[in-house]
Amino acid sequence: MTVLPSPSPPLLETENLARVFGAGTNQVAALKGLTFEIQQGDSVAIIGKSGSGKSTLMHLLALLDEPSSGVVAMRGQVVSDLKPKEIAKVRNTTFGFVFQQFYLNPQETVLENVTLPLKIAKVPKAERNRRGTEVLEQLDMGSKIKAKATNLSGGQQQRVSIGRALINSPEILFADEPTGNLDSETSAVVEDLLFGLNAEGQTLIVVTHDEDLAAKCNRQIRIQDGLIIEDKVANR
Ligand SMILES: Nc1ncnc2c1ncn2[C@@H]1O[C@H](COP(=O)(O)OP(=O)(O)O)[C@@H](O)[C@H]1O
Ligand SMILES: [Mg+2]
């Protein structure tokens, strides 16, 4: 008897995902029931107008927030079944985050900012600095290792925040408006970086209202008023 291999569950999937903020007359239904799957190696753009629910969705997928109802599962494992400690571990070891606001510590050096996730993961200092230096050199920021984050340009700060997102070699890179605060030239550099990583196999989930950036992804999920109104997958 031959046993067929069972198809592996998707990297991320949602079922009827909903998120309501506030209570009573102040209630806002930010997401109203979203069901979809994301496969390993995908590049997914979540697009929609301001207030449509993009960031809310990213926070749920990145396990930074909990749904009001519905399910997020990772490789078939329902996330709400995990203990908070396990969720934190998944976040620290599997995910990288790039935000529009860089959230750098301005008084710390570039190297200290980039290696923060390793410090949280209790990696010894010598190893942290070795890996931080390596990542910063890849990002063409090797000469700025000792600079204070506050003394960098916007593009340099975003490269530091990308370095921090990459330091754990995350399987999934979440980016929320990663080029939202950058000029077009710097945006192009950041986009090349993100898609270069995706070409190497990293799954990329980008929230954006930039149609050009979205078009570079192999999939576009369009959201309006908390619902998916279009889900387009390109041939790969
Ligand atoms: N923490 C919050 N408290 C109350 N309302 C929120 C909160 N976060 C988001 N919202 C509301 O949910 C809706 C979707 O917001 P968001 O996901 O940030 O949209 P987008 O990222 O597409 O601009 C908006 O109406 C917003 O005001
Ligand atoms: Mg947003």
Short mmCIF file of C-alpha atoms and ligand atoms in Angstrom, two decimals:
data_model
loop_
_atom_site.label_atom_id
_atom_site.label_comp_id
_atom_site.label_asym_id
_atom_site.label_seq_id
_atom_site.Cartn_x
_atom_site.Cartn_y
_atom_site.Cartn_z
CA MET A 1 0.00 0.00 0.00
CA THR A 2 1.38 3.43 -0.87
CA VAL A 3 0.72 6.34 1.40
CA LEU A 4 0.44 9.66 -0.36
CA PRO A 5 2.20 12.51 1.41
CA SER A 6 -0.35 14.84 2.90
CA PRO A 7 0.01 18.40 1.62
CA SER A 8 1.67 20.55 4.24
CA PRO A 9 -0.63 23.15 5.79
CA PRO A 10 -0.21 26.75 4.64
CA LEU A 11 2.30 28.95 6.42
CA LEU A 12 -0.50 31.25 7.57
CA GLU A 13 -4.25 30.96 7.22
CA THR A 14 -7.26 32.79 8.55
CA GLU A 15 -10.88 31.85 8.89
CA ASN A 16 -13.60 34.43 9.34
CA LEU A 17 -11.14 36.76 10.98
CA ALA A 18 -12.83 39.72 12.69
CA ARG A 19 -11.63 42.54 14.91
CA VAL A 20 -13.86 45.04 16.69
CA PHE A 21 -12.40 48.00 18.57
CA GLY A 22 -14.14 49.89 21.38
CA ALA A 23 -17.49 49.25 22.98
CA GLY A 24 -21.08 50.44 22.79
CA THR A 25 -21.74 53.34 20.44
CA ASN A 26 -17.97 53.80 19.94
CA GLN A 27 -17.60 50.36 18.39
CA VAL A 28 -15.57 50.13 15.18
CA ALA A 29 -15.60 46.90 13.19
CA ALA A 30 -12.13 47.12 11.64
CA LEU A 31 -12.21 43.63 10.10
CA LYS A 32 -15.45 41.86 9.29
CA GLY A 33 -14.60 38.23 8.48
CA LEU A 34 -11.56 37.44 6.33
CA THR A 35 -10.65 33.96 5.10
CA PHE A 36 -7.48 33.32 3.14
CA GLU A 37 -4.18 31.42 3.06
CA ILE A 38 -0.59 32.54 2.61
CA GLN A 39 1.98 30.05 1.33
CA GLN A 40 5.64 29.95 2.20
CA GLY A 41 7.72 32.08 -0.17
CA ASP A 42 4.79 34.29 -1.22
CA SER A 43 5.07 38.02 -1.55
CA VAL A 44 1.71 39.44 -0.53
CA ALA A 45 0.59 43.04 -0.72
CA ILE A 46 -2.28 44.08 1.52
CA ILE A 47 -3.69 47.15 -0.14
CA GLY A 48 -6.52 49.55 0.55
CA LYS A 49 -7.32 53.11 1.51
CA SER A 50 -6.43 54.60 4.86
CA GLY A 51 -8.73 53.18 7.54
CA SER A 52 -9.66 50.08 5.53
CA GLY A 53 -8.15 47.70 8.11
CA LYS A 54 -4.69 46.92 6.67
CA SER A 55 -2.65 47.51 9.81
CA THR A 56 -5.22 45.72 11.95
CA LEU A 57 -4.91 42.69 9.68
CA MET A 58 -1.11 42.78 9.75
CA HIS A 59 -1.09 42.97 13.54
CA LEU A 60 -3.34 39.90 13.73
CA LEU A 61 -1.22 37.92 11.24
CA ALA A 62 1.94 38.92 13.11
CA LEU A 63 0.41 37.79 16.42
CA LEU A 64 0.71 41.28 17.88
CA ASP A 65 -3.05 41.42 18.49
CA GLU A 66 -5.88 38.95 19.04
CA PRO A 67 -9.01 38.66 16.91
CA SER A 68 -12.47 39.38 18.33
CA SER A 69 -13.61 36.25 16.53
CA GLY A 70 -12.30 33.89 13.90
CA VAL A 71 -9.02 32.05 13.62
CA VAL A 72 -5.39 32.60 12.69
CA ALA A 73 -3.39 29.42 12.16
CA MET A 74 0.28 28.96 11.47
CA ARG A 75 1.27 25.75 9.68
CA GLY A 76 -2.06 24.29 10.74
CA GLN A 77 -1.60 25.23 14.39
CA VAL A 78 -4.39 27.45 15.72
CA VAL A 79 -2.63 30.39 17.34
CA SER A 80 -5.20 30.89 20.11
CA ASP A 81 -4.28 27.40 21.35
CA LEU A 82 -0.73 28.56 22.05
CA LYS A 83 0.41 29.92 25.41
CA PRO A 84 1.50 33.58 25.51
CA LYS A 85 5.10 32.44 25.99
CA GLU A 86 4.92 30.27 22.88
CA ILE A 87 3.42 33.13 20.88
CA ALA A 88 6.21 35.46 22.00
CA LYS A 89 8.75 32.86 20.94
CA VAL A 90 7.21 32.49 17.48
CA ARG A 91 7.25 36.27 17.12
CA ASN A 92 10.89 36.57 18.19
CA THR A 93 12.25 33.66 16.18
CA THR A 94 10.04 33.49 13.07
CA PHE A 95 8.94 37.06 12.31
CA GLY A 96 10.66 40.27 11.35
CA PHE A 97 8.90 43.64 11.39
CA VAL A 98 9.44 46.80 9.40
CA PHE A 99 7.18 49.73 10.22
CA GLN A 100 6.61 53.13 8.68
CA GLN A 101 7.74 54.67 11.95
CA PHE A 102 11.19 53.23 12.43
CA TYR A 103 10.90 52.84 16.24
CA LEU A 104 14.64 53.15 16.70
CA ASN A 105 16.14 54.13 20.01
CA PRO A 106 17.66 57.50 19.02
CA GLN A 107 20.32 57.52 21.76
CA GLU A 108 21.61 54.05 20.99
CA THR A 109 24.04 53.20 18.23
CA VAL A 110 23.08 51.65 14.93
CA LEU A 111 24.62 48.36 16.06
CA GLU A 112 22.70 48.40 19.36
CA ASN A 113 19.43 49.09 17.56
CA VAL A 114 19.96 46.32 15.02
CA THR A 115 20.92 43.71 17.59
CA LEU A 116 18.07 44.43 20.03
CA PRO A 117 16.09 41.27 19.04
CA LEU A 118 19.18 39.17 19.79
CA LYS A 119 19.51 40.84 23.19
CA ILE A 120 15.88 39.96 23.90
CA ALA A 121 16.68 36.40 22.82
CA LYS A 122 19.65 36.45 25.29
CA VAL A 123 22.30 35.88 22.62
CA PRO A 124 25.76 36.70 24.05
CA LYS A 125 27.16 40.13 23.19
CA ALA A 126 30.09 39.01 21.01
CA GLU A 127 27.76 36.92 18.84
CA ARG A 128 25.20 39.77 18.70
CA ASN A 129 27.84 42.20 17.50
CA ARG A 130 29.20 39.75 14.94
CA ARG A 131 25.78 39.15 13.39
CA GLY A 132 24.81 42.82 13.64
CA THR A 133 27.95 43.89 11.81
CA GLU A 134 27.34 41.30 9.09
CA VAL A 135 23.75 42.43 8.51
CA LEU A 136 24.71 46.13 8.50
CA GLU A 137 27.45 45.47 5.94
CA GLN A 138 24.89 43.75 3.70
CA LEU A 139 22.75 46.87 3.97
CA ASP A 140 25.67 49.12 3.08
CA MET A 141 25.62 50.57 6.58
CA GLY A 142 28.94 49.13 7.75
CA SER A 143 30.47 52.57 8.17
CA LYS A 144 27.63 53.74 10.44
CA ILE A 145 27.80 50.97 13.04
CA LYS A 146 28.83 53.29 15.86
CA ALA A 147 26.69 56.27 14.83
CA LYS A 148 23.75 57.27 17.03
CA ALA A 149 20.48 56.44 15.30
CA THR A 150 19.35 60.05 15.72
CA ASN A 151 22.12 61.26 13.40
CA LEU A 152 20.96 59.25 10.37
CA SER A 153 18.89 60.23 7.35
CA GLY A 154 15.40 58.72 6.88
CA GLY A 155 16.66 56.18 4.38
CA GLN A 156 19.50 55.15 6.67
CA GLN A 157 17.11 54.82 9.60
CA GLN A 158 14.82 52.59 7.54
CA ARG A 159 17.81 50.43 6.60
CA VAL A 160 18.62 50.08 10.31
CA SER A 161 15.02 49.07 11.02
CA ILE A 162 15.23 46.52 8.19
CA GLY A 163 18.51 45.25 9.63
CA ARG A 164 16.80 44.80 12.98
CA ALA A 165 13.98 42.91 11.24
CA LEU A 166 16.46 40.61 9.50
CA ILE A 167 18.84 39.89 12.35
CA ASN A 168 16.95 36.73 13.36
CA SER A 169 16.78 35.46 9.76
CA PRO A 170 12.98 35.49 10.07
CA GLU A 171 10.85 33.23 7.91
CA ILE A 172 8.24 35.92 7.49
CA LEU A 173 8.96 39.59 7.02
CA PHE A 174 6.04 41.90 7.82
CA ALA A 175 6.31 45.43 6.49
CA ASP A 176 3.69 48.12 7.18
CA GLU A 177 4.10 51.02 4.72
CA PRO A 178 7.88 50.40 4.64
CA THR A 179 8.46 53.20 2.14
CA GLY A 180 5.78 55.53 3.49
CA ASN A 181 8.29 58.02 4.91
CA LEU A 182 10.95 57.75 2.21
CA ASP A 183 11.78 59.65 -0.97
CA SER A 184 11.45 57.74 -4.22
CA GLU A 185 15.15 56.98 -4.59
CA THR A 186 15.46 55.54 -1.08
CA SER A 187 12.16 53.71 -1.57
CA ALA A 188 13.67 51.92 -4.55
CA VAL A 189 16.64 50.78 -2.44
CA VAL A 190 14.35 49.48 0.30
CA GLU A 191 12.09 47.72 -2.23
CA ASP A 192 15.09 46.02 -3.85
CA LEU A 193 16.15 44.82 -0.43
CA LEU A 194 12.73 43.41 0.44
CA PHE A 195 12.21 41.66 -2.89
CA GLY A 196 15.79 40.38 -2.92
CA LEU A 197 15.07 38.64 0.36
CA ASN A 198 11.81 37.27 -1.01
CA ALA A 199 13.68 35.88 -4.02
CA GLU A 200 15.85 33.98 -1.53
CA GLY A 201 12.75 32.36 -0.06
CA GLN A 202 11.63 34.68 2.71
CA THR A 203 7.88 35.19 2.84
CA LEU A 204 7.01 38.87 2.47
CA ILE A 205 3.79 40.48 3.68
CA VAL A 206 3.64 44.17 2.82
CA VAL A 207 0.91 46.59 3.85
CA THR A 208 0.82 49.53 1.47
CA HIS A 209 -1.35 52.01 -0.32
CA ASP A 210 1.37 52.33 -2.98
CA GLU A 211 0.01 50.53 -6.08
CA ASP A 212 3.48 50.35 -7.68
CA LEU A 213 4.93 48.58 -4.67
CA ALA A 214 1.90 46.29 -4.52
CA ALA A 215 2.29 45.38 -8.18
CA LYS A 216 5.77 44.01 -7.47
CA CYS A 217 4.27 41.36 -5.16
CA ASN A 218 3.00 38.09 -6.61
CA ARG A 219 -0.28 38.52 -4.78
CA GLN A 220 -2.50 41.49 -3.98
CA ILE A 221 -5.20 41.32 -1.33
CA ARG A 222 -7.35 44.42 -1.54
CA ILE A 223 -9.30 45.48 1.53
CA GLN A 224 -12.17 47.92 1.79
CA ASP A 225 -14.14 48.64 4.96
CA GLY A 226 -12.75 45.56 6.69
CA LEU A 227 -13.50 43.10 3.89
CA ILE A 228 -11.48 41.55 1.07
CA ILE A 229 -12.82 42.95 -2.20
CA GLU A 230 -10.15 41.46 -4.47
CA ASP A 231 -7.50 38.72 -4.16
CA LYS A 232 -5.23 38.53 -7.17
CA VAL A 233 -2.43 35.98 -7.61
CA ALA A 234 0.09 36.38 -10.43
CA ASN A 235 1.78 33.47 -12.16
CA ARG A 236 5.17 32.74 -10.76
N1 LIG B 1 -6.66 50.65 18.60
C1 LIG B 1 -7.73 51.08 17.96
N2 LIG B 1 -8.81 51.58 18.63
C2 LIG B 1 -9.91 52.01 17.99
N3 LIG B 1 -10.06 51.99 16.66
C3 LIG B 1 -9.04 51.50 15.92
C4 LIG B 1 -7.83 51.03 16.52
N4 LIG B 1 -6.99 50.61 15.54
C5 LIG B 1 -7.66 50.82 14.39
N5 LIG B 1 -8.88 51.33 14.61
C6 LIG B 1 -9.89 51.66 13.58
O1 LIG B 1 -10.03 50.52 12.75
C7 LIG B 1 -10.14 50.92 11.39
C8 LIG B 1 -9.02 50.29 10.58
O2 LIG B 1 -7.79 50.84 10.99
P1 LIG B 1 -6.37 50.39 10.40
O3 LIG B 1 -6.28 48.92 10.42
O4 LIG B 1 -5.32 51.15 11.12
O5 LIG B 1 -6.49 50.91 8.90
P2 LIG B 1 -5.33 51.13 7.79
O6 LIG B 1 -4.07 50.51 8.28
O7 LIG B 1 -5.87 50.47 6.55
O8 LIG B 1 -5.22 52.61 7.60
C9 LIG B 1 -10.13 52.44 11.38
O9 LIG B 1 -11.47 52.89 11.39
C10 LIG B 1 -9.43 52.78 12.67
O10 LIG B 1 -9.83 54.03 13.15
MG MG B 2 -2.17 51.42 8.62
#
